């Protein structure tokens, strides 16, 4: 079982791809954004610490994220990392406790991610991800899986989207070269429908 990292700007489709890929490959889907949102919802100490950073579109400090991920990996092999690492310090921290076998970079234009994020809706109960334009629910405002209410993430407002993209370019985009230099990078055109992205990723990482 390999450890796989999904890299790409906010809205590239990491979570959408990870849901299918983790099932297909039998990997543990570890989304740091999902873990943090759960901590916020439960009002834990970590959640209270993370909330301010998240609502502004800033990154939660590296030490906090590394401790959180390390605890969940716990020596396990076969993890699909979604939204982590997001800085060089996180990549180096990860390398110290788990090997990375392949990194999938979801390449996509900025105007397309802005469009996707502005029309993203998530289920308030189960966290399933929809899109008003590209992946609408069967019944408006209602989750197909559990019937929960579909809501907009507070950080999917235009000003926060812009900030998240800046932070991505400054802190996370350098990871593309970092992993390319290690010969681990697989680049995929993420501007296509989910089915095409999924099939391409499978072919490229299994081949
Ligand atoms: P990320 O986890 O990278 O932030 P998501 O998986 O949440 O991205 O996707 C962002 C938005 O774009 C969601 O509304 C999702 O339904 C939609 N989406 C995801 N992948 C695609 C795709 N390949 N084509 C069109 N829309 C997509
Ligand atoms: P995401 O769900 O990946 O879009 O992440 C939502 C928010 O959670 C980000 O804007 C950050 O504030 C925080 N976050 C998620 N993953 C990380 C990470 N690896 N490092 C720092 N902050 C993170």
Short mmCIF file of N, CA, C and O in Angstrom, two decimals, residues 10 32-33 36-37 39-40 44-65 68 86-87 90 153-157 159-168 170-171:
data_model
loop_
_atom_site.label_atom_id
_atom_site.label_comp_id
_atom_site.label_asym_id
_atom_site.label_seq_id
_atom_site.Cartn_x
_atom_site.Cartn_y
_atom_site.Cartn_z
N UNK A 10 -6.97 25.36 -3.91
CA UNK A 10 -8.31 25.16 -3.36
C UNK A 10 -9.30 25.13 -4.52
O UNK A 10 -9.20 25.95 -5.43
N UNK A 32 -7.00 17.18 5.84
CA UNK A 32 -6.75 18.03 7.02
C UNK A 32 -7.86 19.07 7.16
O UNK A 32 -8.25 19.41 8.28
N UNK A 33 -8.40 19.56 6.04
CA UNK A 33 -9.51 20.52 6.11
C UNK A 33 -10.73 19.88 6.79
O UNK A 33 -11.36 20.50 7.66
N UNK A 36 -10.08 19.49 10.52
CA UNK A 36 -10.17 20.79 11.21
C UNK A 36 -11.62 21.25 11.34
O UNK A 36 -12.03 21.73 12.40
N UNK A 37 -12.40 21.09 10.26
CA UNK A 37 -13.82 21.51 10.34
C UNK A 37 -14.57 20.70 11.39
O UNK A 37 -15.43 21.23 12.10
N UNK A 39 -13.19 19.45 14.12
CA UNK A 39 -12.73 19.98 15.42
C UNK A 39 -13.45 21.29 15.75
O UNK A 39 -13.84 21.53 16.89
N UNK A 40 -13.63 22.13 14.71
CA UNK A 40 -14.34 23.41 14.92
C UNK A 40 -15.79 23.12 15.34
O UNK A 40 -16.29 23.69 16.32
N UNK A 44 -13.61 21.84 20.06
CA UNK A 44 -12.43 21.38 20.81
C UNK A 44 -11.40 22.51 20.89
O UNK A 44 -11.51 23.53 20.21
N UNK A 45 -10.36 22.27 21.69
CA UNK A 45 -9.29 23.26 21.83
C UNK A 45 -8.63 23.52 20.47
O UNK A 45 -8.39 24.65 20.07
N UNK A 46 -8.37 22.42 19.73
CA UNK A 46 -7.77 22.55 18.39
C UNK A 46 -8.71 23.34 17.47
O UNK A 46 -8.28 24.21 16.71
N UNK A 47 -10.00 23.05 17.55
CA UNK A 47 -10.98 23.73 16.72
C UNK A 47 -11.01 25.22 17.01
O UNK A 47 -11.05 26.05 16.09
N UNK A 48 -10.95 25.57 18.29
CA UNK A 48 -10.97 27.00 18.66
C UNK A 48 -9.71 27.70 18.15
O UNK A 48 -9.75 28.84 17.71
N UNK A 49 -8.59 26.97 18.19
CA UNK A 49 -7.34 27.55 17.70
C UNK A 49 -7.39 27.76 16.18
O UNK A 49 -6.96 28.77 15.65
N UNK A 50 -7.95 26.76 15.48
CA UNK A 50 -7.91 26.76 14.00
C UNK A 50 -8.91 27.73 13.37
O UNK A 50 -8.68 28.26 12.29
N UNK A 51 -10.02 27.96 14.07
CA UNK A 51 -11.16 28.66 13.46
C UNK A 51 -10.80 30.02 12.86
O UNK A 51 -11.21 30.33 11.74
N UNK A 52 -10.03 30.81 13.58
CA UNK A 52 -9.67 32.15 13.09
C UNK A 52 -8.87 32.08 11.80
O UNK A 52 -9.16 32.81 10.84
N UNK A 53 -7.88 31.21 11.79
CA UNK A 53 -7.06 31.06 10.58
C UNK A 53 -7.94 30.66 9.40
O UNK A 53 -7.83 31.20 8.30
N UNK A 54 -8.81 29.67 9.63
CA UNK A 54 -9.64 29.13 8.54
C UNK A 54 -10.60 30.19 8.01
O UNK A 54 -10.77 30.32 6.80
N UNK A 55 -11.21 30.96 8.90
CA UNK A 55 -12.20 31.93 8.42
C UNK A 55 -11.54 33.05 7.64
O UNK A 55 -12.16 33.67 6.79
N UNK A 56 -10.24 33.30 7.89
CA UNK A 56 -9.52 34.33 7.12
C UNK A 56 -8.87 33.77 5.86
O UNK A 56 -8.31 34.51 5.05
N UNK A 57 -8.87 32.44 5.72
CA UNK A 57 -8.21 31.83 4.55
C UNK A 57 -6.72 31.69 4.73
O UNK A 57 -5.98 31.51 3.76
N UNK A 58 -6.26 31.77 6.00
CA UNK A 58 -4.83 31.60 6.29
C UNK A 58 -4.57 30.14 6.67
O UNK A 58 -5.50 29.39 6.99
N UNK A 59 -3.30 29.77 6.68
CA UNK A 59 -2.96 28.40 7.08
C UNK A 59 -2.85 28.30 8.60
O UNK A 59 -2.34 29.20 9.27
N UNK A 60 -3.31 27.17 9.12
CA UNK A 60 -3.12 26.84 10.53
C UNK A 60 -1.62 26.52 10.71
O UNK A 60 -1.02 25.94 9.80
N UNK A 61 -1.01 26.92 11.85
CA UNK A 61 0.44 26.75 11.98
C UNK A 61 0.93 25.31 11.75
O UNK A 61 0.25 24.34 12.11
N UNK A 62 2.11 25.21 11.15
CA UNK A 62 2.68 23.92 10.76
C UNK A 62 2.75 22.90 11.91
O UNK A 62 2.42 21.73 11.73
N UNK A 63 3.22 23.36 13.08
CA UNK A 63 3.41 22.41 14.20
C UNK A 63 2.07 21.77 14.57
O UNK A 63 2.00 20.58 14.90
N UNK A 64 1.01 22.59 14.53
CA UNK A 64 -0.32 22.10 14.92
C UNK A 64 -0.77 21.04 13.92
O UNK A 64 -1.25 19.96 14.27
N UNK A 65 -0.60 21.36 12.63
CA UNK A 65 -1.03 20.44 11.57
C UNK A 65 -0.21 19.15 11.62
O UNK A 65 -0.75 18.03 11.51
N UNK A 68 -1.28 16.91 14.39
CA UNK A 68 -2.61 16.36 14.10
C UNK A 68 -2.52 15.21 13.09
O UNK A 68 -3.17 14.17 13.24
N UNK A 86 0.97 21.43 2.89
CA UNK A 86 0.64 22.70 2.23
C UNK A 86 1.80 23.68 2.32
O UNK A 86 1.69 24.78 1.78
N UNK A 87 2.88 23.31 2.99
CA UNK A 87 4.09 24.15 3.06
C UNK A 87 5.30 23.21 2.98
O UNK A 87 5.17 22.00 3.23
N UNK A 90 5.82 21.51 6.22
CA UNK A 90 4.94 20.35 6.42
C UNK A 90 5.45 19.15 5.62
O UNK A 90 5.41 18.01 6.09
N UNK A 153 -19.70 26.87 2.49
CA UNK A 153 -18.63 26.99 3.49
C UNK A 153 -18.35 28.47 3.74
O UNK A 153 -18.29 29.24 2.78
N UNK A 154 -18.14 28.86 5.01
CA UNK A 154 -17.88 30.28 5.28
C UNK A 154 -16.64 30.80 4.56
O UNK A 154 -16.56 32.00 4.24
N UNK A 155 -15.68 29.90 4.26
CA UNK A 155 -14.48 30.38 3.56
C UNK A 155 -14.62 30.30 2.04
O UNK A 155 -13.67 30.51 1.31
N UNK A 156 -15.83 30.01 1.55
CA UNK A 156 -16.08 30.05 0.10
C UNK A 156 -16.71 31.38 -0.34
O UNK A 156 -17.35 31.46 -1.39
N UNK A 157 -16.55 32.43 0.48
CA UNK A 157 -17.01 33.77 0.08
C UNK A 157 -15.90 34.42 -0.74
O UNK A 157 -14.72 34.13 -0.51
N UNK A 159 -14.07 37.17 -0.93
CA UNK A 159 -12.84 37.75 -0.37
C UNK A 159 -11.93 36.67 0.20
O UNK A 159 -10.70 36.73 0.07
N UNK A 160 -12.53 35.66 0.85
CA UNK A 160 -11.70 34.60 1.44
C UNK A 160 -11.14 33.68 0.34
O UNK A 160 -10.00 33.22 0.44
N UNK A 161 -11.92 33.45 -0.70
CA UNK A 161 -11.41 32.64 -1.83
C UNK A 161 -10.15 33.30 -2.39
O UNK A 161 -9.13 32.64 -2.63
N UNK A 162 -10.20 34.62 -2.56
CA UNK A 162 -9.05 35.35 -3.13
C UNK A 162 -7.83 35.18 -2.22
O UNK A 162 -6.71 34.94 -2.69
N UNK A 163 -8.04 35.30 -0.90
CA UNK A 163 -6.93 35.16 0.05
C UNK A 163 -6.37 33.74 0.03
O UNK A 163 -5.16 33.53 0.07
N UNK A 164 -7.26 32.74 -0.04
CA UNK A 164 -6.79 31.34 -0.03
C UNK A 164 -5.93 31.07 -1.27
O UNK A 164 -4.96 30.33 -1.21
N UNK A 165 -6.33 31.67 -2.38
CA UNK A 165 -5.56 31.44 -3.60
C UNK A 165 -4.17 32.07 -3.49
O UNK A 165 -3.17 31.47 -3.89
N UNK A 166 -4.11 33.27 -2.91
CA UNK A 166 -2.79 33.93 -2.70
C UNK A 166 -1.90 33.08 -1.80
O UNK A 166 -0.71 32.90 -2.05
N UNK A 167 -2.50 32.57 -0.72
CA UNK A 167 -1.73 31.74 0.23
C UNK A 167 -1.25 30.47 -0.47
O UNK A 167 -0.12 30.04 -0.29
N UNK A 168 -2.11 29.91 -1.31
CA UNK A 168 -1.71 28.71 -2.07
C UNK A 168 -0.47 29.02 -2.93
O UNK A 168 0.51 28.28 -2.93
N UNK A 170 1.75 31.36 -2.69
CA UNK A 170 2.95 31.70 -1.92
C UNK A 170 3.53 30.48 -1.20
O UNK A 170 4.73 30.22 -1.28
N UNK A 171 2.67 29.72 -0.50
CA UNK A 171 3.18 28.67 0.40
C UNK A 171 3.13 27.26 -0.17
O UNK A 171 3.96 26.44 0.18
#
